[in-house]
mmCIF file with all atom_site columns, C-alpha atoms and ligand atoms in Angstrom:
data_model
loop_
_atom_site.group_PDB
_atom_site.id
_atom_site.type_symbol
_atom_site.label_atom_id
_atom_site.label_alt_id
_atom_site.label_comp_id
_atom_site.label_asym_id
_atom_site.label_entity_id
_atom_site.label_seq_id
_atom_site.pdbx_PDB_ins_code
_atom_site.Cartn_x
_atom_site.Cartn_y
_atom_site.Cartn_z
_atom_site.occupancy
_atom_site.B_iso_or_equiv
_atom_site.pdbx_formal_charge
_atom_site.auth_seq_id
_atom_site.auth_comp_id
_atom_site.auth_asym_id
_atom_site.auth_atom_id
_atom_site.pdbx_PDB_model_num
ATOM   1   C  CA  . MET A 1 1   ? 111.669 107.867 129.035 1.00 0.00 ? 1   MET A CA  1
ATOM   2   C  CA  . ALA A 1 2   ? 112.381 108.241 132.777 1.00 0.00 ? 2   ALA A CA  1
ATOM   3   C  CA  . LYS A 1 3   ? 109.589 106.347 134.756 1.00 0.00 ? 3   LYS A CA  1
ATOM   4   C  CA  . SER A 1 4   ? 108.868 109.186 137.193 1.00 0.00 ? 4   SER A CA  1
ATOM   5   C  CA  . TYR A 1 5   ? 108.104 111.357 133.352 1.00 0.00 ? 5   TYR A CA  1
ATOM   6   C  CA  . VAL A 1 6   ? 106.405 108.641 132.336 1.00 0.00 ? 6   VAL A CA  1
ATOM   7   C  CA  . HIS A 1 7   ? 103.524 108.727 135.544 1.00 0.00 ? 7   HIS A CA  1
ATOM   8   C  CA  . GLU A 1 8   ? 103.521 112.709 135.274 1.00 0.00 ? 8   GLU A CA  1
ATOM   9   C  CA  . ALA A 1 9   ? 102.440 112.471 131.742 1.00 0.00 ? 9   ALA A CA  1
ATOM   10  C  CA  . ARG A 1 10  ? 99.824  110.068 132.343 1.00 0.00 ? 10  ARG A CA  1
ATOM   11  C  CA  . ARG A 1 11  ? 98.707  111.926 135.492 1.00 0.00 ? 11  ARG A CA  1
ATOM   12  C  CA  . ARG A 1 12  ? 98.718  115.264 132.996 1.00 0.00 ? 12  ARG A CA  1
ATOM   13  C  CA  . VAL A 1 13  ? 96.307  113.585 130.546 1.00 0.00 ? 13  VAL A CA  1
ATOM   14  C  CA  . GLY A 1 14  ? 94.317  111.316 132.918 1.00 0.00 ? 14  GLY A CA  1
ATOM   15  C  CA  . PRO A 1 15  ? 92.635  108.260 133.063 1.00 0.00 ? 15  PRO A CA  1
ATOM   16  C  CA  . LYS A 1 16  ? 92.238  106.274 129.557 1.00 0.00 ? 16  LYS A CA  1
ATOM   17  C  CA  . ARG A 1 17  ? 88.110  105.604 130.439 1.00 0.00 ? 17  ARG A CA  1
ATOM   18  C  CA  . GLN A 1 18  ? 88.081  109.155 130.266 1.00 0.00 ? 18  GLN A CA  1
ATOM   19  C  CA  . ARG A 1 19  ? 90.304  109.939 127.147 1.00 0.00 ? 19  ARG A CA  1
ATOM   20  C  CA  . ILE A 1 20  ? 88.841  107.366 125.034 1.00 0.00 ? 20  ILE A CA  1
ATOM   21  C  CA  . ARG A 1 21  ? 85.685  109.197 123.592 1.00 0.00 ? 21  ARG A CA  1
ATOM   22  C  CA  . PRO A 1 22  ? 87.361  112.367 123.135 1.00 0.00 ? 22  PRO A CA  1
ATOM   23  C  CA  . VAL A 1 23  ? 90.076  110.879 121.364 1.00 0.00 ? 23  VAL A CA  1
ATOM   24  C  CA  . ILE A 1 24  ? 87.767  108.599 118.811 1.00 0.00 ? 24  ILE A CA  1
ATOM   25  C  CA  . GLU A 1 25  ? 85.381  111.936 118.228 1.00 0.00 ? 25  GLU A CA  1
ATOM   26  C  CA  . ARG A 1 26  ? 88.596  114.204 117.535 1.00 0.00 ? 26  ARG A CA  1
ATOM   27  C  CA  . LEU A 1 27  ? 89.957  111.582 115.256 1.00 0.00 ? 27  LEU A CA  1
ATOM   28  C  CA  . ALA A 1 28  ? 87.253  110.983 113.726 1.00 0.00 ? 28  ALA A CA  1
ATOM   29  C  CA  . ALA A 1 29  ? 86.574  115.041 112.767 1.00 0.00 ? 29  ALA A CA  1
ATOM   30  C  CA  . GLU A 1 30  ? 89.833  114.877 111.675 1.00 0.00 ? 30  GLU A CA  1
ATOM   31  C  CA  . HIS A 1 31  ? 90.145  112.008 109.578 1.00 0.00 ? 31  HIS A CA  1
ATOM   32  C  CA  . GLN A 1 32  ? 86.726  112.110 107.961 1.00 0.00 ? 32  GLN A CA  1
ATOM   33  C  CA  . ASP A 1 33  ? 87.711  109.775 104.984 1.00 0.00 ? 33  ASP A CA  1
ATOM   34  C  CA  . ALA A 1 34  ? 89.540  107.378 107.417 1.00 0.00 ? 34  ALA A CA  1
ATOM   35  C  CA  . ALA A 1 35  ? 88.191  103.804 105.838 1.00 0.00 ? 35  ALA A CA  1
ATOM   36  C  CA  . ILE A 1 36  ? 89.838  100.454 103.873 1.00 0.00 ? 36  ILE A CA  1
ATOM   37  C  CA  . ALA A 1 37  ? 92.329  101.504 101.184 1.00 0.00 ? 37  ALA A CA  1
ATOM   38  C  CA  . LEU A 1 38  ? 91.062  98.332  99.095  1.00 0.00 ? 38  LEU A CA  1
ATOM   39  C  CA  . THR A 1 39  ? 89.378  98.535  96.372  1.00 0.00 ? 39  THR A CA  1
ATOM   40  C  CA  . PHE A 1 40  ? 86.539  95.654  95.797  1.00 0.00 ? 40  PHE A CA  1
ATOM   41  C  CA  . ARG A 1 41  ? 82.537  94.886  95.099  1.00 0.00 ? 41  ARG A CA  1
ATOM   42  C  CA  . SER A 1 42  ? 81.111  92.313  97.045  1.00 0.00 ? 42  SER A CA  1
ATOM   43  C  CA  . GLU A 1 43  ? 82.514  90.346  99.854  1.00 0.00 ? 43  GLU A CA  1
ATOM   44  C  CA  . LEU A 1 44  ? 84.183  88.067  97.990  1.00 0.00 ? 44  LEU A CA  1
ATOM   45  C  CA  . GLU A 1 45  ? 86.663  90.409  96.603  1.00 0.00 ? 45  GLU A CA  1
ATOM   46  C  CA  . LEU A 1 46  ? 86.973  91.753  99.858  1.00 0.00 ? 46  LEU A CA  1
ATOM   47  C  CA  . LEU A 1 47  ? 88.165  88.952  101.559 1.00 0.00 ? 47  LEU A CA  1
ATOM   48  C  CA  . VAL A 1 48  ? 90.791  88.048  98.603  1.00 0.00 ? 48  VAL A CA  1
ATOM   49  C  CA  . SER A 1 49  ? 91.577  91.696  98.564  1.00 0.00 ? 49  SER A CA  1
ATOM   50  C  CA  . VAL A 1 50  ? 92.478  91.490  102.353 1.00 0.00 ? 50  VAL A CA  1
ATOM   51  C  CA  . MET A 1 51  ? 93.997  88.034  102.010 1.00 0.00 ? 51  MET A CA  1
ATOM   52  C  CA  . LEU A 1 52  ? 96.497  89.512  99.330  1.00 0.00 ? 52  LEU A CA  1
ATOM   53  C  CA  . SER A 1 53  ? 97.388  92.586  101.422 1.00 0.00 ? 53  SER A CA  1
ATOM   54  C  CA  . ALA A 1 54  ? 100.186 90.378  103.739 1.00 0.00 ? 54  ALA A CA  1
ATOM   55  C  CA  . GLN A 1 55  ? 102.921 91.479  103.901 1.00 0.00 ? 55  GLN A CA  1
ATOM   56  C  CA  . THR A 1 56  ? 102.432 94.554  101.030 1.00 0.00 ? 56  THR A CA  1
ATOM   57  C  CA  . THR A 1 57  ? 100.950 97.575  100.831 1.00 0.00 ? 57  THR A CA  1
ATOM   58  C  CA  . ASP A 1 58  ? 97.291  98.492  99.789  1.00 0.00 ? 58  ASP A CA  1
ATOM   59  C  CA  . VAL A 1 59  ? 98.228  100.052 96.399  1.00 0.00 ? 59  VAL A CA  1
ATOM   60  C  CA  . ASN A 1 60  ? 99.577  97.096  95.101  1.00 0.00 ? 60  ASN A CA  1
ATOM   61  C  CA  . VAL A 1 61  ? 96.978  95.145  95.745  1.00 0.00 ? 61  VAL A CA  1
ATOM   62  C  CA  . ASN A 1 62  ? 94.731  97.099  94.078  1.00 0.00 ? 62  ASN A CA  1
ATOM   63  C  CA  . ARG A 1 63  ? 97.124  97.309  91.278  1.00 0.00 ? 63  ARG A CA  1
ATOM   64  C  CA  . VAL A 1 64  ? 96.861  93.425  91.288  1.00 0.00 ? 64  VAL A CA  1
ATOM   65  C  CA  . THR A 1 65  ? 93.484  93.047  91.741  1.00 0.00 ? 65  THR A CA  1
ATOM   66  C  CA  . GLU A 1 66  ? 92.167  95.850  89.276  1.00 0.00 ? 66  GLU A CA  1
ATOM   67  C  CA  . ARG A 1 67  ? 93.058  92.586  86.948  1.00 0.00 ? 67  ARG A CA  1
ATOM   68  C  CA  . LEU A 1 68  ? 92.391  89.834  89.032  1.00 0.00 ? 68  LEU A CA  1
ATOM   69  C  CA  . PHE A 1 69  ? 88.771  90.793  89.529  1.00 0.00 ? 69  PHE A CA  1
ATOM   70  C  CA  . GLU A 1 70  ? 87.853  90.664  85.772  1.00 0.00 ? 70  GLU A CA  1
ATOM   71  C  CA  . LYS A 1 71  ? 89.172  87.425  85.605  1.00 0.00 ? 71  LYS A CA  1
ATOM   72  C  CA  . TYR A 1 72  ? 88.346  85.456  88.822  1.00 0.00 ? 72  TYR A CA  1
ATOM   73  C  CA  . ARG A 1 73  ? 84.431  86.484  89.741  1.00 0.00 ? 73  ARG A CA  1
ATOM   74  C  CA  . LYS A 1 74  ? 83.168  83.562  91.622  1.00 0.00 ? 74  LYS A CA  1
ATOM   75  C  CA  . PRO A 1 75  ? 85.282  81.069  94.065  1.00 0.00 ? 75  PRO A CA  1
ATOM   76  C  CA  . GLU A 1 76  ? 84.923  78.753  91.200  1.00 0.00 ? 76  GLU A CA  1
ATOM   77  C  CA  . ASP A 1 77  ? 86.982  80.480  88.940  1.00 0.00 ? 77  ASP A CA  1
ATOM   78  C  CA  . TYR A 1 78  ? 89.797  80.598  91.805  1.00 0.00 ? 78  TYR A CA  1
ATOM   79  C  CA  . LEU A 1 79  ? 89.470  76.510  91.597  1.00 0.00 ? 79  LEU A CA  1
ATOM   80  C  CA  . ALA A 1 80  ? 89.217  76.478  87.179  1.00 0.00 ? 80  ALA A CA  1
ATOM   81  C  CA  . VAL A 1 81  ? 92.900  77.458  86.179  1.00 0.00 ? 81  VAL A CA  1
ATOM   82  C  CA  . GLU A 1 82  ? 95.905  75.371  87.029  1.00 0.00 ? 82  GLU A CA  1
ATOM   83  C  CA  . PRO A 1 83  ? 97.739  76.741  90.376  1.00 0.00 ? 83  PRO A CA  1
ATOM   84  C  CA  . GLU A 1 84  ? 100.760 78.096  88.127  1.00 0.00 ? 84  GLU A CA  1
ATOM   85  C  CA  . GLU A 1 85  ? 98.276  80.359  86.182  1.00 0.00 ? 85  GLU A CA  1
ATOM   86  C  CA  . LEU A 1 86  ? 96.819  82.376  89.649  1.00 0.00 ? 86  LEU A CA  1
ATOM   87  C  CA  . GLU A 1 87  ? 100.264 82.429  91.417  1.00 0.00 ? 87  GLU A CA  1
ATOM   88  C  CA  . ARG A 1 88  ? 101.207 84.569  87.688  1.00 0.00 ? 88  ARG A CA  1
ATOM   89  C  CA  . ASP A 1 89  ? 98.220  86.372  88.427  1.00 0.00 ? 89  ASP A CA  1
ATOM   90  C  CA  . ILE A 1 90  ? 98.824  87.627  91.885  1.00 0.00 ? 90  ILE A CA  1
ATOM   91  C  CA  . PHE A 1 91  ? 102.481 87.783  91.720  1.00 0.00 ? 91  PHE A CA  1
ATOM   92  C  CA  . ALA A 1 92  ? 103.101 91.124  92.018  1.00 0.00 ? 92  ALA A CA  1
ATOM   93  C  CA  . THR A 1 93  ? 101.605 91.071  95.661  1.00 0.00 ? 93  THR A CA  1
ATOM   94  C  CA  . GLY A 1 94  ? 104.738 88.760  97.273  1.00 0.00 ? 94  GLY A CA  1
ATOM   95  C  CA  . PHE A 1 95  ? 104.550 85.837  98.434  1.00 0.00 ? 95  PHE A CA  1
ATOM   96  C  CA  . TYR A 1 96  ? 102.364 84.506  95.550  1.00 0.00 ? 96  TYR A CA  1
ATOM   97  C  CA  . ARG A 1 97  ? 103.140 80.637  95.770  1.00 0.00 ? 97  ARG A CA  1
ATOM   98  C  CA  . GLN A 1 98  ? 101.709 80.506  99.599  1.00 0.00 ? 98  GLN A CA  1
ATOM   99  C  CA  . LYS A 1 99  ? 98.564  83.248  98.578  1.00 0.00 ? 99  LYS A CA  1
ATOM   100 C  CA  . ALA A 1 100 ? 97.268  81.104  95.710  1.00 0.00 ? 100 ALA A CA  1
ATOM   101 C  CA  . ARG A 1 101 ? 97.668  78.530  97.880  1.00 0.00 ? 101 ARG A CA  1
ATOM   102 C  CA  . TRP A 1 102 ? 95.752  79.942  100.529 1.00 0.00 ? 102 TRP A CA  1
ATOM   103 C  CA  . LEU A 1 103 ? 93.169  81.239  98.243  1.00 0.00 ? 103 LEU A CA  1
ATOM   104 C  CA  . ARG A 1 104 ? 92.336  77.783  96.353  1.00 0.00 ? 104 ARG A CA  1
ATOM   105 C  CA  . GLY A 1 105 ? 91.492  76.444  100.099 1.00 0.00 ? 105 GLY A CA  1
ATOM   106 C  CA  . THR A 1 106 ? 89.295  79.400  101.105 1.00 0.00 ? 106 THR A CA  1
ATOM   107 C  CA  . MET A 1 107 ? 87.828  79.043  97.554  1.00 0.00 ? 107 MET A CA  1
ATOM   108 C  CA  . ARG A 1 108 ? 87.601  75.385  97.704  1.00 0.00 ? 108 ARG A CA  1
ATOM   109 C  CA  . MET A 1 109 ? 85.912  76.019  101.809 1.00 0.00 ? 109 MET A CA  1
ATOM   110 C  CA  . LEU A 1 110 ? 83.686  78.485  100.746 1.00 0.00 ? 110 LEU A CA  1
ATOM   111 C  CA  . LEU A 1 111 ? 81.873  75.889  98.057  1.00 0.00 ? 111 LEU A CA  1
ATOM   112 C  CA  . ASP A 1 112 ? 82.047  72.893  100.342 1.00 0.00 ? 112 ASP A CA  1
ATOM   113 C  CA  . ASP A 1 113 ? 80.759  74.553  103.334 1.00 0.00 ? 113 ASP A CA  1
ATOM   114 C  CA  . TYR A 1 114 ? 79.172  78.086  102.639 1.00 0.00 ? 114 TYR A CA  1
ATOM   115 C  CA  . ASP A 1 115 ? 77.511  77.679  99.175  1.00 0.00 ? 115 ASP A CA  1
ATOM   116 C  CA  . GLY A 1 116 ? 79.856  80.013  97.678  1.00 0.00 ? 116 GLY A CA  1
ATOM   117 C  CA  . GLU A 1 117 ? 79.353  82.985  100.104 1.00 0.00 ? 117 GLU A CA  1
ATOM   118 C  CA  . VAL A 1 118 ? 82.074  84.255  102.781 1.00 0.00 ? 118 VAL A CA  1
ATOM   119 C  CA  . PRO A 1 119 ? 80.712  83.730  106.046 1.00 0.00 ? 119 PRO A CA  1
ATOM   120 C  CA  . ASP A 1 120 ? 80.961  86.959  108.843 1.00 0.00 ? 120 ASP A CA  1
ATOM   121 C  CA  . THR A 1 121 ? 81.605  85.740  111.886 1.00 0.00 ? 121 THR A CA  1
ATOM   122 C  CA  . LEU A 1 122 ? 85.291  85.341  113.328 1.00 0.00 ? 122 LEU A CA  1
ATOM   123 C  CA  . GLU A 1 123 ? 85.020  82.162  114.231 1.00 0.00 ? 123 GLU A CA  1
ATOM   124 C  CA  . GLU A 1 124 ? 84.341  80.775  110.812 1.00 0.00 ? 124 GLU A CA  1
ATOM   125 C  CA  . LEU A 1 125 ? 86.467  83.429  108.940 1.00 0.00 ? 125 LEU A CA  1
ATOM   126 C  CA  . VAL A 1 126 ? 89.653  82.303  110.753 1.00 0.00 ? 126 VAL A CA  1
ATOM   127 C  CA  . LYS A 1 127 ? 88.952  78.543  109.847 1.00 0.00 ? 127 LYS A CA  1
ATOM   128 C  CA  . LEU A 1 128 ? 89.425  79.039  106.104 1.00 0.00 ? 128 LEU A CA  1
ATOM   129 C  CA  . PRO A 1 129 ? 93.178  78.793  105.042 1.00 0.00 ? 129 PRO A CA  1
ATOM   130 C  CA  . GLY A 1 130 ? 95.691  81.804  105.139 1.00 0.00 ? 130 GLY A CA  1
ATOM   131 C  CA  . VAL A 1 131 ? 92.838  83.530  107.288 1.00 0.00 ? 131 VAL A CA  1
ATOM   132 C  CA  . ALA A 1 132 ? 94.380  84.918  110.558 1.00 0.00 ? 132 ALA A CA  1
ATOM   133 C  CA  . ARG A 1 133 ? 92.683  86.767  112.915 1.00 0.00 ? 133 ARG A CA  1
ATOM   134 C  CA  . LYS A 1 134 ? 94.023  90.164  111.867 1.00 0.00 ? 134 LYS A CA  1
ATOM   135 C  CA  . THR A 1 135 ? 92.632  89.184  108.161 1.00 0.00 ? 135 THR A CA  1
ATOM   136 C  CA  . ALA A 1 136 ? 89.231  87.711  109.813 1.00 0.00 ? 136 ALA A CA  1
ATOM   137 C  CA  . ASN A 1 137 ? 88.842  91.329  111.865 1.00 0.00 ? 137 ASN A CA  1
ATOM   138 C  CA  . VAL A 1 138 ? 89.387  93.216  108.729 1.00 0.00 ? 138 VAL A CA  1
ATOM   139 C  CA  . VAL A 1 139 ? 86.788  91.148  106.768 1.00 0.00 ? 139 VAL A CA  1
ATOM   140 C  CA  . ALA A 1 140 ? 83.820  91.173  109.759 1.00 0.00 ? 140 ALA A CA  1
ATOM   141 C  CA  . SER A 1 141 ? 84.225  94.601  110.234 1.00 0.00 ? 141 SER A CA  1
ATOM   142 C  CA  . GLU A 1 142 ? 83.928  95.814  106.727 1.00 0.00 ? 142 GLU A CA  1
ATOM   143 C  CA  . LEU A 1 143 ? 81.034  93.380  106.728 1.00 0.00 ? 143 LEU A CA  1
ATOM   144 C  CA  . GLY A 1 144 ? 79.579  95.227  109.288 1.00 0.00 ? 144 GLY A CA  1
ATOM   145 C  CA  . ARG A 1 145 ? 79.637  92.798  111.708 1.00 0.00 ? 145 ARG A CA  1
ATOM   146 C  CA  . PRO A 1 146 ? 82.646  93.938  113.747 1.00 0.00 ? 146 PRO A CA  1
ATOM   147 C  CA  . GLN A 1 147 ? 83.826  91.325  116.346 1.00 0.00 ? 147 GLN A CA  1
ATOM   148 C  CA  . GLY A 1 148 ? 87.072  92.622  117.823 1.00 0.00 ? 148 GLY A CA  1
ATOM   149 C  CA  . ILE A 1 149 ? 89.377  95.189  116.793 1.00 0.00 ? 149 ILE A CA  1
ATOM   150 C  CA  . VAL A 1 150 ? 92.105  95.407  113.932 1.00 0.00 ? 150 VAL A CA  1
ATOM   151 C  CA  . VAL A 1 151 ? 95.757  95.882  115.127 1.00 0.00 ? 151 VAL A CA  1
ATOM   152 C  CA  . ASP A 1 152 ? 98.272  96.565  112.947 1.00 0.00 ? 152 ASP A CA  1
ATOM   153 C  CA  . THR A 1 153 ? 101.489 98.240  113.100 1.00 0.00 ? 153 THR A CA  1
ATOM   154 C  CA  . HIS A 1 154 ? 99.716  101.745 113.245 1.00 0.00 ? 154 HIS A CA  1
ATOM   155 C  CA  . VAL A 1 155 ? 97.282  100.595 115.733 1.00 0.00 ? 155 VAL A CA  1
ATOM   156 C  CA  . ARG A 1 156 ? 99.643  98.932  117.732 1.00 0.00 ? 156 ARG A CA  1
ATOM   157 C  CA  . ARG A 1 157 ? 102.108 102.079 117.551 1.00 0.00 ? 157 ARG A CA  1
ATOM   158 C  CA  . LEU A 1 158 ? 99.497  104.485 118.565 1.00 0.00 ? 158 LEU A CA  1
ATOM   159 C  CA  . SER A 1 159 ? 97.577  102.670 121.329 1.00 0.00 ? 159 SER A CA  1
ATOM   160 C  CA  . GLN A 1 160 ? 101.144 102.387 122.808 1.00 0.00 ? 160 GLN A CA  1
ATOM   161 C  CA  . ARG A 1 161 ? 101.443 106.283 122.653 1.00 0.00 ? 161 ARG A CA  1
ATOM   162 C  CA  . LEU A 1 162 ? 97.860  107.369 123.652 1.00 0.00 ? 162 LEU A CA  1
ATOM   163 C  CA  . GLY A 1 163 ? 98.437  104.788 126.668 1.00 0.00 ? 163 GLY A CA  1
ATOM   164 C  CA  . LEU A 1 164 ? 95.637  102.755 125.547 1.00 0.00 ? 164 LEU A CA  1
ATOM   165 C  CA  . THR A 1 165 ? 98.089  99.658  126.226 1.00 0.00 ? 165 THR A CA  1
ATOM   166 C  CA  . LYS A 1 166 ? 101.253 98.847  128.031 1.00 0.00 ? 166 LYS A CA  1
ATOM   167 C  CA  . GLN A 1 167 ? 100.975 95.463  125.304 1.00 0.00 ? 167 GLN A CA  1
ATOM   168 C  CA  . ASP A 1 168 ? 103.540 94.848  122.738 1.00 0.00 ? 168 ASP A CA  1
ATOM   169 C  CA  . ASP A 1 169 ? 101.541 91.950  121.302 1.00 0.00 ? 169 ASP A CA  1
ATOM   170 C  CA  . PRO A 1 170 ? 98.734  92.189  119.104 1.00 0.00 ? 170 PRO A CA  1
ATOM   171 C  CA  . VAL A 1 171 ? 96.839  89.685  120.501 1.00 0.00 ? 171 VAL A CA  1
ATOM   172 C  CA  . LYS A 1 172 ? 96.839  91.321  123.905 1.00 0.00 ? 172 LYS A CA  1
ATOM   173 C  CA  . ILE A 1 173 ? 96.531  94.710  123.173 1.00 0.00 ? 173 ILE A CA  1
ATOM   174 C  CA  . GLU A 1 174 ? 93.345  94.058  121.267 1.00 0.00 ? 174 GLU A CA  1
ATOM   175 C  CA  . ARG A 1 175 ? 92.256  92.579  124.207 1.00 0.00 ? 175 ARG A CA  1
ATOM   176 C  CA  . ASP A 1 176 ? 92.921  95.914  126.104 1.00 0.00 ? 176 ASP A CA  1
ATOM   177 C  CA  . LEU A 1 177 ? 91.397  97.969  123.239 1.00 0.00 ? 177 LEU A CA  1
ATOM   178 C  CA  . VAL A 1 178 ? 87.805  95.792  123.509 1.00 0.00 ? 178 VAL A CA  1
ATOM   179 C  CA  . LYS A 1 179 ? 87.566  96.579  127.065 1.00 0.00 ? 179 LYS A CA  1
ATOM   180 C  CA  . LEU A 1 180 ? 88.189  100.113 126.447 1.00 0.00 ? 180 LEU A CA  1
ATOM   181 C  CA  . VAL A 1 181 ? 86.502  101.087 123.050 1.00 0.00 ? 181 VAL A CA  1
ATOM   182 C  CA  . PRO A 1 182 ? 82.732  101.487 122.845 1.00 0.00 ? 182 PRO A CA  1
ATOM   183 C  CA  . ARG A 1 183 ? 81.638  98.709  120.803 1.00 0.00 ? 183 ARG A CA  1
ATOM   184 C  CA  . GLU A 1 184 ? 79.789  100.708 118.056 1.00 0.00 ? 184 GLU A CA  1
ATOM   185 C  CA  . ASP A 1 185 ? 83.012  101.718 117.426 1.00 0.00 ? 185 ASP A CA  1
ATOM   186 C  CA  . TRP A 1 186 ? 85.157  98.824  117.265 1.00 0.00 ? 186 TRP A CA  1
ATOM   187 C  CA  . GLY A 1 187 ? 84.973  99.356  113.269 1.00 0.00 ? 187 GLY A CA  1
ATOM   188 C  CA  . ARG A 1 188 ? 86.072  102.840 112.801 1.00 0.00 ? 188 ARG A CA  1
ATOM   189 C  CA  . PHE A 1 189 ? 88.659  102.992 115.801 1.00 0.00 ? 189 PHE A CA  1
ATOM   190 C  CA  . PRO A 1 190 ? 91.365  100.955 113.893 1.00 0.00 ? 190 PRO A CA  1
ATOM   191 C  CA  . HIS A 1 191 ? 90.746  103.304 110.296 1.00 0.00 ? 191 HIS A CA  1
ATOM   192 C  CA  . LEU A 1 192 ? 91.555  106.492 112.673 1.00 0.00 ? 192 LEU A CA  1
ATOM   193 C  CA  . LEU A 1 193 ? 94.533  105.197 114.022 1.00 0.00 ? 193 LEU A CA  1
ATOM   194 C  CA  . ILE A 1 194 ? 95.714  104.281 110.682 1.00 0.00 ? 194 ILE A CA  1
ATOM   195 C  CA  . TRP A 1 195 ? 95.098  107.304 109.097 1.00 0.00 ? 195 TRP A CA  1
ATOM   196 C  CA  . HIS A 1 196 ? 96.318  109.013 111.796 1.00 0.00 ? 196 HIS A CA  1
ATOM   197 C  CA  . GLY A 1 197 ? 99.711  107.043 112.308 1.00 0.00 ? 197 GLY A CA  1
ATOM   198 C  CA  . ARG A 1 198 ? 100.127 107.579 108.512 1.00 0.00 ? 198 ARG A CA  1
ATOM   199 C  CA  . ARG A 1 199 ? 99.481  111.443 108.318 1.00 0.00 ? 199 ARG A CA  1
ATOM   200 C  CA  . VAL A 1 200 ? 100.437 112.803 111.830 1.00 0.00 ? 200 VAL A CA  1
ATOM   201 C  CA  . CYS A 1 201 ? 101.704 110.472 114.162 1.00 0.00 ? 201 CYS A CA  1
ATOM   202 C  CA  . ILE A 1 202 ? 104.474 109.155 111.797 1.00 0.00 ? 202 ILE A CA  1
ATOM   203 C  CA  . ALA A 1 203 ? 106.429 106.445 113.251 1.00 0.00 ? 203 ALA A CA  1
ATOM   204 C  CA  . ARG A 1 204 ? 109.680 108.403 113.409 1.00 0.00 ? 204 ARG A CA  1
ATOM   205 C  CA  . ARG A 1 205 ? 108.604 111.848 113.869 1.00 0.00 ? 205 ARG A CA  1
ATOM   206 C  CA  . PRO A 1 206 ? 105.078 112.293 115.368 1.00 0.00 ? 206 PRO A CA  1
ATOM   207 C  CA  . ARG A 1 207 ? 103.930 115.425 114.253 1.00 0.00 ? 207 ARG A CA  1
ATOM   208 C  CA  . CYS A 1 208 ? 102.819 116.723 117.972 1.00 0.00 ? 208 CYS A CA  1
ATOM   209 C  CA  . ASP A 1 209 ? 102.727 120.418 117.078 1.00 0.00 ? 209 ASP A CA  1
ATOM   210 C  CA  . ASP A 1 210 ? 99.518  119.216 114.312 1.00 0.00 ? 210 ASP A CA  1
ATOM   211 C  CA  . CYS A 1 211 ? 98.152  117.056 116.460 1.00 0.00 ? 211 CYS A CA  1
ATOM   212 C  CA  . VAL A 1 212 ? 94.490  117.175 117.533 1.00 0.00 ? 212 VAL A CA  1
ATOM   213 C  CA  . VAL A 1 213 ? 94.910  114.750 120.423 1.00 0.00 ? 213 VAL A CA  1
ATOM   214 C  CA  . VAL A 1 214 ? 97.681  116.391 121.950 1.00 0.00 ? 214 VAL A CA  1
ATOM   215 C  CA  . ASP A 1 215 ? 96.945  117.323 125.231 1.00 0.00 ? 215 ASP A CA  1
ATOM   216 C  CA  . LEU A 1 216 ? 95.573  113.851 125.698 1.00 0.00 ? 216 LEU A CA  1
ATOM   217 C  CA  . CYS A 1 217 ? 98.328  112.298 124.277 1.00 0.00 ? 217 CYS A CA  1
ATOM   218 C  CA  . PRO A 1 218 ? 101.080 111.365 127.386 1.00 0.00 ? 218 PRO A CA  1
ATOM   219 C  CA  . SER A 1 219 ? 103.896 110.355 124.695 1.00 0.00 ? 219 SER A CA  1
ATOM   220 C  CA  . SER A 1 220 ? 103.145 114.287 123.445 1.00 0.00 ? 220 SER A CA  1
ATOM   221 C  CA  . ARG A 1 221 ? 106.147 116.192 122.523 1.00 0.00 ? 221 ARG A CA  1
ATOM   222 C  CA  . VAL A 1 222 ? 104.808 119.520 122.963 1.00 0.00 ? 222 VAL A CA  1
HETATM 223 S  S1  . SF4 B 2 .   ? 100.494 113.953 120.846 1.00 0.00 ? 301 SF4 B S1  1
HETATM 224 FE FE1 . SF4 B 2 .   ? 102.304 113.109 118.979 1.00 0.00 ? 301 SF4 B FE1 1
HETATM 225 S  S2  . SF4 B 2 .   ? 103.069 110.961 120.046 1.00 0.00 ? 301 SF4 B S2  1
HETATM 226 FE FE2 . SF4 B 2 .   ? 101.332 112.076 120.878 1.00 0.00 ? 301 SF4 B FE2 1
HETATM 227 S  S3  . SF4 B 2 .   ? 98.850  110.632 119.299 1.00 0.00 ? 301 SF4 B S3  1
HETATM 228 FE FE3 . SF4 B 2 .   ? 100.142 113.087 118.668 1.00 0.00 ? 301 SF4 B FE3 1
HETATM 229 S  S4  . SF4 B 2 .   ? 101.729 112.875 117.187 1.00 0.00 ? 301 SF4 B S4  1
HETATM 230 FE FE4 . SF4 B 2 .   ? 101.120 111.082 118.358 1.00 0.00 ? 301 SF4 B FE4 1
#
């Protein structure tokens, strides 16, 4: 896109501070079912599901955890079997050796430092083996304590297209978003962008004709 065109597009839609609320409201009305796609019944299952979801799809994780969570109900259960058995049980999620190592390390720490409970602050969550900032953000947010904004591939693409950030690095994008998005929306905001990204603002071919924020988007092709 030529620079003058970008400038013109940004001028047309107005400053991002004025657009953010209508963007959130319209996406929330459009994607009322926007929520995490992982299936879990407890905080521990949430943590395990998010850890397993690295480099694979939520559908795939749900398929594996359906059986996994029948067998592994508490942190001790993950340590009671041979590492190879846990590896086999999570094999289909990919990177199973690494993930099994991280799961065991995390369960050990939960038992040693948190009485077997899942902590809910970002600082504590990122200390768990294999729990990076994105995983911690997802878990904290689902526990009702969002302390940042989850930036995955959809959030990154849509934030850029909507002109909410000029950054490319997820950590820097998150820094821009937390300054812009009202705190009470930190939890649902990524879900809205993820679902909009899956259904409408598709990576290769955004469906701008069907987009509810078309007049608020500097990248609109309409
Ligand atoms: S107008 Fe087009 S580019 Fe902008 S958010 Fe909608 S679908 Fe994506």
